[in-house]
Amino acid sequence: MGTITTADGTEIFYKDWGSGQPIVFSHGWPLSADDWDAQMLFFLSKGYRVIAHDRRGHGRSSQTSDGHDMDHYAADLAALTEHLDLRDAIHVGHSTGGGEVVHYIAQHGEERVARAVLISAVPPIMVQTEGNPGGMPKSVFDDIQAQLAANRSEFYRALPSGPFYGFNRPGVEASEAIIANWWRQGMMGGAKAHYDGVVAFSQTDFTEDLKKVTVPTLVMHGDDDQVVPYADSGPLSAELLPNGTLKTYPGFPHGMPTTQAETINADLLEWLQSS
């Protein structure tokens, strides 16, 4: 574990375990590096060096008032990779973290990057626009911000209890421990960062970024994702990526790296070892 200080004075917390080819994990909103526990331990045991950071304003990183946008997220990730002098790195991003990975590669180049993986990721763009008629209305994201501002603690119980992990689906047994861990991670971060982050993950258009990512990229998405709906995300991203591969998971929820960790980890390992 360690910290780096970015050019604008933000302290970024990170974990760095093991040796071998590095895998860098970028977490989703409003969580932390802890959301990658199942992946970190698994890939560490397979001989990889595993690294995960808390995004600015999240987890144990500085609760800054500004800079909660994809440009800063990507710059922070670039600063971390340069500080650790990572080469031949595999970048894995979940949800908002998938957008961070794509924006980082597009803006900072592929010199240090070997592969990328987007899991339940927000690209190409979530909000409904003229060019993205299948997106969600802006009012959906305005409501998320309103609930966060009104009672963040309550909202951070409701989201993992329902759509995030698919615990609202018939026959799916909810895990109180998973819900509590989601709430714990969310409440560690800053309300301002999370409020602004809703705009960052919903309104950023990654279309041109995706076209610039030429390294082999695996897009993993569940077709029952209630947070980042499948039809307007995974397949579209895979089409825009010059070297993209789509893997669809029937019935899997948004938080599948946690609830279906065994499947996700095995498939990701197989893809990494495939060539």
Short mmCIF file of C-alpha atoms in Angstrom, two decimals:
data_model
loop_
_atom_site.label_atom_id
_atom_site.label_comp_id
_atom_site.label_asym_id
_atom_site.label_seq_id
_atom_site.Cartn_x
_atom_site.Cartn_y
_atom_site.Cartn_z
CA MET A 1 0.00 0.00 0.00
CA GLY A 2 1.12 3.54 -0.68
CA THR A 3 0.13 6.99 -1.88
CA ILE A 4 1.16 9.36 -4.64
CA THR A 5 0.53 13.09 -4.89
CA THR A 6 -0.70 14.33 -8.25
CA ALA A 7 0.25 17.58 -9.98
CA ASP A 8 -2.73 19.39 -8.39
CA GLY A 9 -1.87 18.14 -4.90
CA THR A 10 -4.38 15.29 -4.66
CA GLU A 11 -3.24 12.28 -2.67
CA ILE A 12 -4.13 8.97 -4.36
CA PHE A 13 -4.13 5.78 -2.30
CA TYR A 14 -3.15 2.52 -3.98
CA LYS A 15 -2.42 -1.15 -3.31
CA ASP A 16 0.46 -2.89 -5.08
CA TRP A 17 0.91 -6.61 -4.46
CA GLY A 18 3.17 -9.25 -5.97
CA SER A 19 5.37 -9.30 -9.04
CA GLY A 20 5.08 -10.32 -12.67
CA GLN A 21 3.01 -8.72 -15.41
CA PRO A 22 0.96 -5.91 -13.83
CA ILE A 23 -2.82 -5.84 -13.82
CA VAL A 24 -4.21 -2.42 -12.89
CA PHE A 25 -7.80 -2.32 -11.64
CA SER A 26 -10.04 0.78 -11.84
CA HIS A 27 -13.14 0.62 -9.66
CA GLY A 28 -16.71 1.76 -10.19
CA TRP A 29 -18.69 4.63 -8.67
CA PRO A 30 -18.82 5.33 -5.68
CA LEU A 31 -16.60 2.51 -4.45
CA SER A 32 -12.88 1.94 -3.84
CA ALA A 33 -10.00 -0.39 -4.60
CA ASP A 34 -11.53 -2.80 -2.08
CA ASP A 35 -14.21 -3.69 -4.63
CA TRP A 36 -11.51 -5.67 -6.46
CA ASP A 37 -10.63 -7.96 -3.52
CA ALA A 38 -11.77 -11.13 -5.30
CA GLN A 39 -9.81 -10.28 -8.44
CA MET A 40 -6.69 -9.03 -6.64
CA LEU A 41 -6.33 -12.22 -4.59
CA PHE A 42 -7.10 -14.49 -7.55
CA PHE A 43 -4.65 -12.93 -10.01
CA LEU A 44 -1.99 -12.53 -7.32
CA SER A 45 -2.19 -16.30 -6.85
CA LYS A 46 -1.72 -16.76 -10.62
CA GLY A 47 1.60 -14.91 -10.65
CA TYR A 48 0.50 -11.42 -11.62
CA ARG A 49 1.36 -8.13 -9.96
CA VAL A 50 -1.96 -6.56 -8.96
CA ILE A 51 -2.52 -2.85 -8.42
CA ALA A 52 -5.66 -0.93 -7.54
CA HIS A 53 -6.15 2.70 -6.50
CA ASP A 54 -8.90 4.70 -4.88
CA ARG A 55 -10.11 7.31 -7.36
CA ARG A 56 -9.80 10.92 -6.17
CA GLY A 57 -12.57 11.69 -3.69
CA HIS A 58 -13.18 7.96 -3.16
CA GLY A 59 -12.03 5.54 -0.47
CA ARG A 60 -8.80 6.62 1.18
CA SER A 61 -7.77 9.21 -1.42
CA SER A 62 -8.10 12.96 -0.84
CA GLN A 63 -11.65 14.30 -0.66
CA THR A 64 -10.93 17.12 -3.07
CA SER A 65 -13.66 19.56 -4.05
CA ASP A 66 -12.65 19.72 -7.70
CA GLY A 67 -11.39 17.56 -10.54
CA HIS A 68 -14.14 14.96 -10.53
CA ASP A 69 -14.18 14.40 -14.28
CA MET A 70 -12.74 11.89 -16.71
CA ASP A 71 -9.78 14.07 -17.67
CA HIS A 72 -8.59 14.15 -14.06
CA TYR A 73 -9.42 10.47 -13.48
CA ALA A 74 -7.30 9.53 -16.50
CA ALA A 75 -4.48 11.86 -15.47
CA ASP A 76 -4.43 10.36 -11.98
CA LEU A 77 -4.20 6.87 -13.45
CA ALA A 78 -1.38 8.01 -15.73
CA ALA A 79 0.44 9.50 -12.74
CA LEU A 80 0.14 6.19 -10.88
CA THR A 81 1.43 4.10 -13.80
CA GLU A 82 4.36 6.47 -14.25
CA HIS A 83 5.17 6.53 -10.53
CA LEU A 84 5.28 2.72 -10.47
CA ASP A 85 6.93 2.66 -13.92
CA LEU A 86 4.48 0.03 -15.13
CA ARG A 87 5.17 -1.60 -18.49
CA ASP A 88 3.18 -4.17 -20.47
CA ALA A 89 0.23 -3.49 -18.15
CA ILE A 90 -3.25 -4.96 -18.37
CA HIS A 91 -5.89 -2.38 -17.42
CA VAL A 92 -9.20 -3.64 -16.08
CA GLY A 93 -12.08 -1.25 -15.41
CA HIS A 94 -15.52 -1.88 -13.95
CA SER A 95 -18.42 0.49 -14.65
CA THR A 96 -17.05 4.06 -14.28
CA GLY A 97 -13.61 2.47 -14.10
CA GLY A 98 -14.11 1.18 -17.62
CA GLY A 99 -14.57 4.73 -18.81
CA GLU A 100 -11.47 5.75 -16.88
CA VAL A 101 -9.41 3.03 -18.60
CA VAL A 102 -10.61 3.96 -22.08
CA HIS A 103 -10.02 7.69 -21.49
CA TYR A 104 -6.59 7.03 -19.98
CA ILE A 105 -5.42 4.98 -22.98
CA ALA A 106 -6.89 7.45 -25.50
CA GLN A 107 -5.34 10.49 -23.82
CA HIS A 108 -2.04 9.11 -22.57
CA GLY A 109 -1.18 6.50 -25.19
CA GLU A 110 -0.54 2.76 -25.32
CA GLU A 111 3.20 2.72 -24.68
CA ARG A 112 2.74 1.20 -21.21
CA VAL A 113 -0.38 -0.84 -22.06
CA ALA A 114 -0.64 -4.44 -23.25
CA ARG A 115 -4.36 -5.12 -23.00
CA ALA A 116 -7.58 -3.68 -21.64
CA VAL A 117 -10.73 -5.15 -20.12
CA LEU A 118 -14.06 -3.35 -19.75
CA ILE A 119 -16.49 -4.97 -17.31
CA SER A 120 -20.09 -3.68 -17.11
CA ALA A 121 -18.54 -0.43 -18.32
CA VAL A 122 -20.19 2.93 -19.02
CA PRO A 123 -18.85 3.59 -22.57
CA PRO A 124 -19.75 4.64 -25.19
CA ILE A 125 -22.13 7.08 -23.39
CA MET A 126 -24.92 6.52 -20.88
CA VAL A 127 -27.13 9.59 -21.19
CA GLN A 128 -29.71 9.95 -23.93
CA THR A 129 -28.68 12.38 -26.67
CA GLU A 130 -29.54 12.97 -30.32
CA GLY A 131 -26.65 10.73 -31.27
CA ASN A 132 -27.47 8.20 -28.55
CA PRO A 133 -31.27 7.76 -28.60
CA GLY A 134 -31.06 4.47 -26.71
CA GLY A 135 -29.48 6.10 -23.67
CA MET A 136 -31.15 6.89 -20.37
CA PRO A 137 -32.85 10.28 -19.91
CA LYS A 138 -30.81 12.88 -18.02
CA SER A 139 -33.60 12.95 -15.43
CA VAL A 140 -32.49 9.49 -14.25
CA PHE A 141 -29.07 10.84 -13.31
CA ASP A 142 -30.52 14.04 -11.86
CA ASP A 143 -32.59 11.82 -9.56
CA ILE A 144 -29.47 9.91 -8.47
CA GLN A 145 -27.84 13.20 -7.51
CA ALA A 146 -30.99 14.31 -5.67
CA GLN A 147 -31.15 11.08 -3.65
CA LEU A 148 -27.44 11.30 -2.87
CA ALA A 149 -27.80 14.88 -1.65
CA ALA A 150 -30.92 14.13 0.40
CA ASN A 151 -29.66 11.02 2.23
CA ARG A 152 -26.48 9.46 0.91
CA SER A 153 -26.39 6.72 3.54
CA GLU A 154 -29.92 5.58 2.74
CA PHE A 155 -29.31 5.67 -1.02
CA TYR A 156 -26.10 3.66 -0.57
CA ARG A 157 -28.13 0.92 1.09
CA ALA A 158 -30.88 0.88 -1.51
CA LEU A 159 -28.69 0.64 -4.63
CA PRO A 160 -26.73 -2.52 -3.70
CA SER A 161 -29.82 -4.05 -2.10
CA GLY A 162 -31.58 -3.87 -5.46
CA PRO A 163 -30.38 -3.26 -9.02
CA PHE A 164 -26.59 -3.16 -8.59
CA TYR A 165 -26.29 -6.88 -7.83
CA GLY A 166 -29.68 -7.95 -9.15
CA PHE A 167 -30.90 -8.72 -5.64
CA ASN A 168 -34.29 -7.34 -6.72
CA ARG A 169 -34.76 -10.18 -9.22
CA PRO A 170 -37.11 -13.08 -8.40
CA GLY A 171 -35.28 -16.04 -6.92
CA VAL A 172 -32.04 -14.14 -6.26
CA GLU A 173 -30.95 -14.33 -2.62
CA ALA A 174 -29.50 -11.07 -1.34
CA SER A 175 -26.22 -11.08 0.57
CA GLU A 176 -26.25 -8.74 3.55
CA ALA A 177 -22.45 -8.89 3.71
CA ILE A 178 -22.08 -7.74 0.08
CA ILE A 179 -24.61 -4.94 0.60
CA ALA A 180 -22.86 -3.79 3.78
CA ASN A 181 -19.46 -3.83 2.08
CA TRP A 182 -20.81 -1.70 -0.78
CA TRP A 183 -22.25 0.78 1.75
CA ARG A 184 -18.96 0.83 3.68
CA GLN A 185 -16.93 1.64 0.58
CA GLY A 186 -19.38 4.31 -0.57
CA MET A 187 -19.48 6.10 2.77
CA MET A 188 -15.66 6.19 2.95
CA GLY A 189 -15.62 8.58 0.00
CA GLY A 190 -16.64 12.21 -0.31
CA ALA A 191 -20.18 13.35 -1.06
CA LYS A 192 -18.96 16.11 -3.41
CA ALA A 193 -16.81 13.70 -5.44
CA HIS A 194 -19.68 11.26 -5.73
CA TYR A 195 -22.20 13.97 -6.66
CA ASP A 196 -19.96 15.32 -9.42
CA GLY A 197 -19.01 11.79 -10.46
CA VAL A 198 -22.58 11.12 -11.60
CA VAL A 199 -22.09 13.69 -14.37
CA ALA A 200 -18.67 12.24 -15.22
CA PHE A 201 -19.90 8.68 -15.70
CA SER A 202 -23.20 9.51 -17.36
CA GLN A 203 -22.42 12.41 -19.70
CA THR A 204 -18.88 11.69 -20.91
CA ASP A 205 -18.91 10.53 -24.52
CA PHE A 206 -16.22 7.88 -25.01
CA THR A 207 -16.98 7.21 -28.68
CA GLU A 208 -13.78 8.74 -30.05
CA ASP A 209 -11.73 7.33 -27.15
CA LEU A 210 -12.83 3.80 -27.99
CA LYS A 211 -11.67 4.21 -31.59
CA LYS A 212 -8.16 5.07 -30.34
CA VAL A 213 -7.74 1.95 -28.19
CA THR A 214 -5.93 -0.47 -30.49
CA VAL A 215 -4.64 -2.96 -27.91
CA PRO A 216 -6.64 -6.19 -27.54
CA THR A 217 -9.67 -5.32 -25.44
CA LEU A 218 -12.19 -7.66 -23.83
CA VAL A 219 -15.69 -6.29 -23.20
CA MET A 220 -17.53 -8.31 -20.53
CA HIS A 221 -21.17 -7.40 -19.88
CA GLY A 222 -24.20 -9.05 -18.34
CA ASP A 223 -27.43 -8.80 -20.31
CA ASP A 224 -29.42 -8.19 -17.10
CA ASP A 225 -27.36 -5.15 -16.10
CA GLN A 226 -29.87 -2.73 -14.56
CA VAL A 227 -27.30 0.03 -13.96
CA VAL A 228 -25.51 0.21 -17.33
CA PRO A 229 -28.03 -1.43 -19.70
CA TYR A 230 -26.43 -3.97 -22.00
CA ALA A 231 -27.84 -2.96 -25.40
CA ASP A 232 -26.53 0.61 -25.19
CA SER A 233 -23.10 -0.24 -23.84
CA GLY A 234 -21.22 -3.52 -24.27
CA PRO A 235 -22.06 -4.37 -27.90
CA LEU A 236 -21.62 -0.76 -29.04
CA SER A 237 -18.22 -0.47 -27.33
CA ALA A 238 -17.04 -3.73 -28.86
CA GLU A 239 -18.00 -2.46 -32.32
CA LEU A 240 -16.10 0.81 -31.87
CA LEU A 241 -12.92 -0.83 -30.55
CA PRO A 242 -10.47 -1.69 -33.36
CA ASN A 243 -9.45 -4.87 -31.52
CA GLY A 244 -12.43 -5.56 -29.30
CA THR A 245 -13.99 -8.86 -28.21
CA LEU A 246 -17.46 -9.00 -26.65
CA LYS A 247 -18.37 -11.63 -24.06
CA THR A 248 -22.00 -11.56 -22.98
CA TYR A 249 -23.24 -13.10 -19.72
CA PRO A 250 -26.92 -14.13 -19.75
CA GLY A 251 -28.68 -13.00 -16.58
CA PHE A 252 -25.61 -11.49 -14.92
CA PRO A 253 -26.02 -8.16 -13.04
CA HIS A 254 -23.96 -4.99 -13.01
CA GLY A 255 -21.92 -6.08 -10.01
CA MET A 256 -20.95 -9.42 -11.54
CA PRO A 257 -17.23 -9.16 -10.60
CA THR A 258 -18.42 -9.66 -7.01
CA THR A 259 -21.44 -11.94 -7.23
CA GLN A 260 -20.07 -14.01 -10.12
CA ALA A 261 -16.37 -13.60 -9.31
CA GLU A 262 -15.50 -17.24 -9.98
CA THR A 263 -16.83 -17.08 -13.55
CA ILE A 264 -15.47 -13.61 -14.32
CA ASN A 265 -12.01 -14.41 -12.95
CA ALA A 266 -11.75 -17.70 -14.84
CA ASP A 267 -12.86 -16.16 -18.14
CA LEU A 268 -10.54 -13.19 -17.74
CA LEU A 269 -7.58 -15.46 -16.98
CA GLU A 270 -8.36 -17.62 -20.01
CA TRP A 271 -8.47 -14.55 -22.26
CA LEU A 272 -5.19 -13.20 -20.88
CA GLN A 273 -3.49 -16.54 -21.50
CA SER A 274 -5.08 -17.07 -24.95
CA SER A 275 -2.32 -15.39 -26.94
#
